[in-house]
Amino acid sequence: MLLLRCPLPLLLLLLPLHSRPQKLPTRDEELFQMQIRDKAFFHDSSVIPDGAEISSYLFRDTPKRYFFVVEEDNTPLAVTVTPCDAPLEWKLSVQELPEEASGEGSGDPEPLEQQKQQITNEEGTELFSYKGNDVEYFVSSSSPSGLYQLDLLSTEKDTHFKVYATTTPESDQPYPELPYDPRIDVTSLGRTTVTLAWKPSPTASLLRQPIQYCIVINKEHNFKSLCAVEAKLSSDDTFMMAPKPGLDFSPFDFAHFGFPADNNSGKERGFLKSSKFGRQTPPKPRVDLHRVCIGNKNIFTVSDLKPDTQYYFDMFAVNTNTNMSTAYVGTFARTKEEAKQKTVDLKDGKVTDVFIKRKGTKFLRFAPVSSHQKVTFSVHSCLDAVQIQVRRDGKLLLSQSVEGVRQFQLRGKAKAKYLIRLKGSKKGASMLKILATTRPNKQSFPSLPEDTRIKAFDKLRTCSSVTVAWLGTQERNKFCIYKKEVDDNYNEEQKKREQNQCLGPDTRKKSEKVLCKYFHSQNIQKAVTTETIRGLQPGKSYLLDVYVIGHGGHSVKYQSKLVKTRKFC
């Protein structure tokens, strides 16, 4: 079977005009491999080859359509679309192939225009649609034969994207598989260095395929795909070769990344700058974004960073045979302050992000400018529990462990100064958000009930729905519920390895959203709401998340709930 991506007239011209009944071409392996090697065959056409990733470009508000043919029913099919630097709207549909010509027994082929009408006059059946900037997949173990159409549109700006399609998804596996814990751990944090560690891809450790890891560092945000990184980079020479042995603690020259560097550092480290096809390009503005590929190591130290600066780190496993990649869950870290800066000043009513390395300690200071009767500290621990101590003018007022969201109200004192000591978890690095205020009505964090569990009603389970309930408060807040299908062997330990709890619903796929609603009750005993989630598949497991969003826009996630629909009804 050959997957095709071409304009409809060109696709129809490929139909062989001879005396036998006509078919769209099948996959000829030798021809297919030749075409894959000849990149010009697919460049700027509408042919999607079977088992190869293509790159293309969209102009804003100008849709593009791609085609491929599945000739036999019950054919496995997988289609992957990777947006690069802008969200995409895309839709996959299928329509029946034209009837084979009868010619009233003459064997003559149908006229070309008649075949064109047969295809274009029929509305295809939509199989899948998506809108967003995530790498999204359509996978089917049994697809019908027909002419498949992939329609794409970018409404924000001109953008690059990638498409991969295959009829042998089980054997191809071009994208590296992620480990059971796909997070990047920050194992060491200094004023100018950050050491990262991650678990190896099973594609390398079990399947023995050639995998290399590429780290991306920037000061703006995390990236969802390597394609997005490449789109962000504005000049070829920001791509670095792997460092020489013994120099992995100085992976690249930060001279144009806002850091001082020795004039000879580039020569000493053996950096190579690439120029495609030997062409000379005019200089472009530098971006604070770097990528370095380090081979198959799973620990790396980034050096020459700025003190007291937040960096975002992304890790991509790249299959060097296919040059296709998969993103780990990115992380961020703030380098240590200079030695003279031992505390961070909190501003009244402003949320501050804090990063603490494993077993590390961070000191904060809060000095209200006006007299006050009470002071409130709100803490949202994103990962594991952290220890908090609060002293007022040297006197210990509070010492507690904080997990999730906690709020502490302490008695105030004129001209008092508060010292907050935060100690990280023994399990790993800690991230949290903290707010200090002397104004009771200045609350960026939403109020939470004491119990943030989601309850599922077993007797109300059906093959296509589950009913759940959760507690609210007397404060009117917005609640959003999301669902995600998971494997049957998904357990509580895996649930703990989900992304940090400070990530809000804006990080979720739109397809996972169930609904949002406002809810509160003046009677705290009746502050309970229920919701029936429909449209689920029989015998499938789902992970449910409820987010409460406060007036300041800060969101907090309830404890995730694993549910399973009935298999037989």
XYZ file of C-alpha atoms in Angstrom:
569
model
C 0.000 0.000 0.000
C 1.292 3.473 -0.855
C 0.258 6.480 1.117
C -0.067 9.467 -1.181
C -0.071 13.197 -0.600
C -0.819 15.114 -3.798
C -3.229 17.643 -5.339
C -6.373 15.897 -6.522
C -5.762 16.412 -10.292
C -2.234 15.017 -9.886
C -3.575 12.116 -7.833
C -6.065 11.299 -10.592
C -3.379 11.540 -13.253
C -1.590 8.761 -11.407
C -4.480 6.435 -12.258
C -3.172 4.064 -14.979
C -5.080 4.473 -18.240
C -5.071 0.984 -19.796
C -7.613 -1.646 -20.612
C -7.734 -3.353 -17.207
C -9.931 -2.089 -14.326
C -8.250 0.910 -12.671
C -6.780 1.060 -9.148
C -4.804 3.641 -7.251
C -1.195 2.387 -7.029
C -0.172 -0.105 -4.372
C 2.974 0.105 -2.328
C 5.965 -1.144 -4.298
C 8.699 -1.483 -1.667
C 11.658 -0.885 -4.012
C 9.945 2.098 -5.628
C 8.900 3.404 -2.209
C 12.442 3.222 -0.802
C 13.734 5.003 -3.908
C 11.141 7.726 -3.438
C 12.018 8.127 0.239
C 15.663 8.655 -0.666
C 14.661 11.167 -3.320
C 13.373 13.940 -1.047
C 12.357 16.038 -4.051
C 9.635 13.508 -4.831
C 7.608 14.624 -1.817
C 8.774 18.230 -1.525
C 5.928 20.710 -1.824
C 3.574 18.086 -3.202
C 0.522 16.561 -1.571
C 1.804 13.000 -1.326
C 2.148 11.433 2.134
C 4.583 8.502 1.857
C 4.018 5.382 3.928
C 6.389 5.249 6.902
C 8.292 8.503 6.442
C 7.970 11.903 8.124
C 7.466 14.905 5.858
C 7.940 18.590 6.640
C 5.853 21.340 5.088
C 4.691 24.931 5.472
C 1.344 26.652 5.947
C 0.478 30.239 5.163
C -1.877 31.871 7.638
C -5.572 31.294 6.842
C -4.625 29.254 3.761
C -5.717 25.608 4.167
C -3.749 22.697 2.763
C -5.025 19.257 1.848
C -3.074 16.022 1.676
C -4.095 12.622 0.374
C -3.221 8.999 0.821
C -4.916 5.770 -0.226
C -5.740 2.686 1.825
C -6.642 -0.084 -0.612
C -7.723 -2.835 1.774
C -10.220 -2.907 4.607
C -9.058 -3.653 8.169
C -5.677 -2.018 7.580
C -3.824 -0.607 10.639
C -3.254 3.129 10.348
C -1.411 5.763 12.382
C -1.153 9.463 11.532
C 0.925 11.923 13.574
C 0.819 15.713 13.100
C 3.480 17.877 14.779
C 2.868 21.660 14.911
C 6.082 23.652 15.048
C 5.699 27.314 15.942
C 1.911 27.864 15.897
C -1.259 25.946 16.792
C -2.906 24.006 13.974
C -6.424 22.976 13.100
C -6.431 19.635 11.316
C -8.982 17.052 10.258
C -8.685 13.514 8.894
C -11.518 12.164 6.718
C -12.087 9.281 4.303
C -14.254 8.683 1.275
C -14.808 5.665 -0.918
C -12.576 5.042 -3.905
C -14.130 5.468 -7.394
C -15.978 2.463 -8.799
C -13.850 0.392 -11.176
C -14.746 0.879 -14.791
C -17.012 -1.592 -16.492
C -17.205 -0.006 -19.956
C -20.153 -2.307 -20.667
C -17.773 -5.204 -21.050
C -15.416 -3.319 -23.359
C -12.704 -2.929 -20.714
C -12.329 0.756 -21.605
C -11.397 2.977 -18.661
C -13.722 5.662 -17.376
C -12.920 9.216 -18.542
C -10.590 11.100 -16.190
C -13.113 13.882 -15.543
C -15.757 11.303 -14.575
C -13.389 9.796 -11.987
C -12.625 13.269 -10.654
C -16.328 13.957 -10.185
C -16.770 10.649 -8.351
C -14.216 11.708 -5.731
C -14.821 15.434 -5.381
C -18.624 15.259 -5.342
C -18.690 12.973 -2.322
C -18.449 14.295 1.220
C -15.839 12.371 3.166
C -16.532 10.876 6.576
C -14.664 12.737 9.314
C -12.538 10.385 11.449
C -10.687 12.795 13.712
C -10.110 16.514 14.272
C -7.878 18.541 16.560
C -7.005 22.173 17.302
C -3.924 23.139 19.308
C -0.133 22.991 19.404
C 0.345 19.512 20.881
C 1.824 16.600 18.965
C -1.412 14.705 18.276
C -2.098 11.227 16.919
C -4.794 9.299 15.103
C -4.355 5.551 15.578
C -6.651 2.780 14.319
C -6.007 -0.952 14.362
C -8.578 -1.506 11.601
C -9.176 1.218 9.026
C -11.464 0.971 5.992
C -10.197 1.215 2.460
C -10.642 4.556 0.760
C -9.152 7.892 -0.184
C -7.979 9.642 3.012
C -7.784 13.425 3.220
C -5.772 15.392 5.770
C -6.796 19.063 5.956
C -4.655 21.558 7.876
C -5.083 25.233 8.718
C -3.112 27.809 10.704
C -5.129 30.840 11.824
C -2.382 32.573 13.830
C 0.573 32.907 11.476
C 2.632 31.254 8.758
C 4.076 28.088 10.242
C 5.985 24.874 9.712
C 4.632 21.446 10.596
C 5.430 17.747 10.193
C 3.257 14.768 9.243
C 3.950 11.066 9.630
C 1.664 8.263 8.447
C 2.097 4.497 8.373
C 0.111 1.339 7.777
C 2.530 -0.724 9.885
C 2.581 1.144 13.218
C 3.475 -1.927 15.280
C 6.668 -2.676 13.368
C 7.731 0.850 12.345
C 7.944 2.572 15.760
C 9.974 5.520 14.405
C 9.417 7.695 17.476
C 11.489 6.811 20.559
C 9.444 5.476 23.469
C 9.443 7.382 26.759
C 10.324 5.656 30.059
C 7.671 5.084 32.727
C 8.858 8.287 34.422
C 9.439 10.824 31.625
C 10.436 13.713 33.872
C 13.796 15.479 33.896
C 15.269 15.618 37.403
C 17.381 18.520 38.632
C 19.983 16.676 40.702
C 22.325 19.565 41.453
C 21.902 23.317 41.410
C 24.605 25.954 41.677
C 24.975 29.624 40.943
C 26.171 28.950 37.378
C 25.466 25.233 36.866
C 22.484 22.903 36.724
C 22.857 19.116 36.586
C 20.056 17.191 34.891
C 19.290 13.475 34.943
C 16.618 11.399 33.218
C 15.700 7.770 32.705
C 16.783 6.196 29.383
C 14.348 5.523 26.589
C 13.253 1.859 26.351
C 13.907 2.168 22.627
C 17.612 2.314 23.492
C 17.771 0.101 26.596
C 15.417 -2.679 25.436
C 15.096 -2.470 21.641
C 18.775 -1.549 21.174
C 18.016 1.118 18.616
C 20.443 4.058 18.252
C 19.135 6.887 20.438
C 20.791 10.178 21.269
C 19.543 12.812 23.694
C 19.311 16.503 22.877
C 18.959 19.157 25.591
C 17.324 22.517 24.920
C 17.928 25.459 27.260
C 16.152 28.812 27.187
C 14.795 31.501 29.510
C 11.212 31.773 28.210
C 9.217 28.521 28.330
C 9.249 24.774 27.741
C 8.801 23.293 24.274
C 6.498 20.435 23.261
C 8.494 19.223 20.264
C 11.922 19.490 18.703
C 10.174 20.906 15.653
C 9.054 23.868 17.791
C 12.648 24.386 18.925
C 13.963 24.400 15.373
C 11.306 26.898 14.352
C 12.330 29.218 17.183
C 15.999 29.188 16.320
C 16.846 31.979 13.917
C 20.331 31.003 12.753
C 22.028 27.776 11.762
C 25.073 28.216 13.970
C 23.051 27.973 17.172
C 22.960 24.196 16.639
C 25.915 22.604 18.366
C 27.742 19.369 17.805
C 28.228 16.980 20.714
C 31.113 18.185 22.938
C 34.437 16.402 22.916
C 35.141 13.762 25.599
C 36.074 15.284 28.944
C 34.396 18.598 28.175
C 30.765 17.725 28.832
C 30.554 20.198 31.702
C 31.086 23.057 29.249
C 28.713 22.016 26.473
C 28.536 25.208 24.500
C 29.701 28.758 24.202
C 27.361 31.132 26.020
C 28.984 34.285 24.655
C 25.859 35.184 22.677
C 23.544 33.835 25.394
C 24.145 36.796 27.695
C 27.282 35.426 29.399
C 30.950 36.421 29.252
C 33.280 33.931 27.569
C 36.978 33.701 26.800
C 37.958 34.602 23.264
C 39.562 31.203 22.745
C 36.818 29.168 24.347
C 35.280 28.196 21.037
C 38.591 26.838 19.739
C 39.311 24.948 22.931
C 35.934 23.260 22.996
C 35.941 22.414 19.339
C 32.597 23.955 18.474
C 31.430 23.457 14.900
C 29.170 25.909 13.125
C 27.094 24.552 10.284
C 26.316 26.292 7.007
C 23.852 24.469 4.773
C 25.260 23.632 1.339
C 28.122 26.061 1.966
C 25.948 29.121 1.459
C 26.651 32.352 3.284
C 23.707 33.976 5.057
C 23.500 37.466 6.538
C 23.746 37.629 10.343
C 20.445 37.235 12.178
C 19.437 38.317 15.667
C 20.502 35.858 18.337
C 17.885 34.101 20.433
C 18.378 32.936 24.005
C 17.814 29.334 22.997
C 20.325 26.539 22.608
C 20.309 22.883 21.730
C 23.106 20.419 22.371
C 23.065 16.696 21.566
C 25.112 14.573 23.972
C 24.891 11.009 22.672
C 23.325 8.314 24.853
C 24.277 9.661 28.314
C 21.438 10.248 30.774
C 23.106 12.797 33.054
C 24.471 16.169 32.033
C 25.635 19.404 33.649
C 24.907 22.733 31.998
C 27.486 25.368 32.921
C 28.194 29.096 32.463
C 24.670 30.104 33.483
C 23.741 33.372 35.152
C 23.182 33.383 38.917
C 19.628 33.900 40.180
C 18.131 33.299 36.731
C 15.325 30.935 35.800
C 15.987 28.530 32.926
C 13.733 26.055 31.161
C 15.149 22.663 30.213
C 13.721 20.257 27.654
C 14.994 16.824 26.711
C 14.335 15.053 23.416
C 15.131 11.429 22.585
C 16.109 11.262 18.913
C 16.155 8.049 16.883
C 19.263 8.564 14.755
C 18.016 6.030 12.182
C 14.795 7.931 11.491
C 15.811 11.386 12.832
C 12.437 11.481 14.627
C 12.119 12.574 18.234
C 9.954 12.375 21.363
C 9.831 15.006 24.118
C 10.378 14.250 27.794
C 8.412 16.300 30.363
C 10.321 19.571 30.574
C 11.355 21.254 33.799
C 12.656 24.593 34.989
C 15.097 25.708 37.643
C 16.427 28.957 39.029
C 20.165 29.119 39.580
C 21.388 30.076 43.033
C 21.871 33.667 43.978
C 25.275 35.162 44.531
C 26.621 34.457 48.010
C 25.735 37.937 49.246
C 22.065 37.425 48.330
C 20.829 34.956 50.932
C 17.146 35.864 51.019
C 14.374 36.718 48.579
C 12.068 39.622 49.398
C 8.344 38.944 49.068
C 6.070 41.722 47.881
C 2.685 42.181 49.519
C -0.014 40.379 47.531
C 2.289 39.068 44.795
C 2.756 35.355 44.052
C 6.409 34.286 43.964
C 7.726 31.097 42.323
C 10.339 29.228 44.368
C 12.598 26.355 43.337
C 14.413 24.251 45.941
C 16.865 21.488 45.099
C 16.624 18.118 46.829
C 17.237 18.573 50.576
C 17.977 22.235 49.823
C 16.920 25.323 51.803
C 15.583 28.675 50.652
C 15.101 31.818 52.775
C 12.460 34.467 52.046
C 11.779 37.753 53.794
C 8.545 39.692 54.160
C 8.625 43.232 55.569
C 5.202 44.969 55.398
C 5.494 48.698 54.801
C 2.475 49.582 56.957
C 1.100 48.529 60.317
C -1.092 45.436 60.217
C -3.187 43.270 62.513
C -2.784 40.019 60.607
C -0.538 38.544 57.949
C -1.503 35.657 55.671
C 0.884 33.222 54.000
C -0.514 31.058 51.167
C 1.679 28.212 49.934
C 1.102 25.919 46.945
C 3.573 23.014 46.806
C 3.772 21.794 43.196
C 5.522 18.457 43.766
C 6.443 16.809 47.061
C 5.820 18.219 50.531
C 8.049 21.054 51.781
C 8.800 22.218 55.325
C 7.969 25.834 56.165
C 9.025 27.849 59.187
C 7.987 31.456 59.845
C 9.719 33.678 62.383
C 8.639 37.174 63.373
C 11.559 39.246 64.601
C 13.341 36.021 65.541
C 10.399 34.359 67.316
C 9.145 31.084 65.809
C 5.452 31.395 64.903
C 4.941 28.478 62.549
C 6.605 25.172 61.635
C 4.685 22.793 59.389
C 4.903 20.444 56.411
C 2.971 21.663 53.380
C 1.579 19.449 50.628
C -0.800 20.891 48.054
C -2.302 24.267 49.047
C -2.190 25.617 52.605
C -3.017 29.002 54.073
C -1.654 30.311 57.388
C -2.941 33.433 59.150
C -0.683 34.877 61.847
C -1.085 37.773 64.260
C 0.643 40.909 63.065
C 2.815 43.448 64.794
C 3.820 47.005 63.902
C 7.083 47.245 61.955
C 7.544 43.474 62.180
C 9.755 41.555 59.770
C 9.082 37.916 58.872
C 11.716 35.373 57.881
C 10.434 32.315 56.001
C 12.581 29.202 55.801
C 11.665 26.573 53.186
C 13.282 23.136 53.161
C 12.996 20.838 50.143
C 11.974 17.213 50.010
C 14.393 14.319 50.418
C 12.825 12.636 47.377
C 13.712 15.263 44.807
C 13.644 18.908 43.803
C 10.707 21.020 44.992
C 8.768 23.776 43.285
C 6.187 25.954 44.994
C 4.292 29.218 44.821
C 4.021 31.473 47.861
C 2.029 34.615 48.577
C 2.297 36.877 51.633
C -0.177 39.687 52.313
C -1.514 41.938 55.042
C -4.769 42.457 53.111
C -7.341 39.720 53.820
C -9.141 40.306 50.509
C -5.944 39.976 48.445
C -6.047 36.233 47.772
C -4.658 34.927 44.473
C -5.098 31.319 45.537
C -8.621 29.873 45.398
C -10.125 28.626 48.641
C -10.143 24.855 49.018
C -12.096 22.415 51.166
C -10.178 20.310 53.664
C -10.857 17.228 51.541
C -9.761 17.611 47.897
C -10.526 14.064 46.826
C -12.833 13.203 43.923
C -15.433 10.557 44.810
C -16.741 8.119 42.186
C -20.089 6.366 42.624
C -19.610 2.712 41.772
C -23.343 1.951 41.506
C -23.786 4.719 38.933
C -21.054 3.405 36.627
C -22.177 2.359 33.149
C -20.391 1.210 30.024
C -20.183 4.782 28.731
C -20.317 7.047 31.782
C -19.153 7.602 35.348
C -20.581 9.882 38.023
C -18.295 11.743 40.399
C -18.596 14.343 43.158
C -16.271 16.763 44.918
C -16.477 19.364 47.661
C -16.553 23.107 47.151
C -16.474 26.068 49.531
C -18.531 29.131 50.410
C -16.505 31.136 47.897
C -17.750 31.145 44.302
C -15.039 29.632 42.102
C -14.777 28.162 38.644
C -14.291 24.384 38.428
C -13.067 22.578 35.304
C -13.002 18.790 34.931
C -10.735 16.911 32.531
C -10.477 13.251 31.537
C -7.658 11.216 30.030
C -7.799 7.586 28.930
C -5.019 5.492 30.502
C -3.895 1.878 30.324
C -5.540 -0.707 32.536
C -2.289 -1.167 34.479
C -2.161 2.521 35.406
C -1.684 2.702 39.180
C -1.302 5.130 42.058
C 2.486 5.185 41.712
C 2.200 6.326 38.117
C -0.341 8.932 39.151
C 2.240 10.496 41.480
C 4.647 10.873 38.579
C 2.269 13.153 36.675
C 3.384 16.685 35.885
C 3.640 19.096 38.780
C 0.400 20.222 40.424
C 0.993 23.905 39.670
C 0.381 23.345 35.968
C -3.142 24.526 35.197
C -5.790 23.495 32.683
C -4.092 25.594 30.004
C -1.509 22.798 29.735
C -4.135 20.160 28.949
C -5.359 19.068 25.539
C -8.683 20.582 24.542
C -9.954 17.104 23.681
C -9.580 16.125 27.364
C -11.836 18.897 28.646
C -15.258 17.767 29.888
C -16.770 21.025 31.165
C -16.301 24.092 33.362
C -18.838 25.484 35.816
C -19.145 27.886 38.748
C -20.169 26.523 42.121
C -20.432 27.511 45.796
C -22.773 27.150 48.765
C -23.289 29.378 51.795
C -24.026 26.212 53.753
C -20.658 24.498 53.912
C -22.378 21.170 54.660
C -24.089 21.341 51.269
C -21.069 22.506 49.265
C -21.020 19.336 47.174
C -21.392 19.063 43.416
C -21.791 16.020 41.175
C -21.146 15.495 37.500
C -21.798 12.636 35.089
C -19.084 12.206 32.464
C -20.498 10.626 29.323
C -19.179 9.416 25.999
C -16.662 6.976 27.478
C -15.679 3.596 26.076
C -16.718 0.286 27.730
C -14.132 -1.378 29.967
C -11.678 1.538 29.715
C -9.760 3.310 32.492
C -9.763 7.096 32.772
C -7.849 9.569 34.933
C -10.088 12.430 36.096
C -8.788 15.821 37.230
C -10.713 18.747 38.717
C -9.169 22.224 38.664
C -10.466 25.093 40.793
C -9.604 28.528 39.411
C -9.527 31.519 41.757
C -10.362 35.138 41.047
C -6.696 35.911 40.488
C -6.480 33.261 37.763
C -4.348 30.870 39.808
C -5.539 27.276 39.532
C -5.186 24.323 41.909
C -5.766 20.698 40.968
C -7.717 18.322 43.188
C -6.359 14.834 43.799
C -6.591 12.832 40.571
C -9.164 10.028 40.441
C -8.773 6.792 38.487
C -12.087 5.350 37.257
C -13.098 2.496 34.957
C -16.286 2.012 32.975
C -18.187 -1.267 33.073
C -17.211 -3.744 30.386
C -20.672 -5.286 30.030
C -24.041 -3.620 30.550
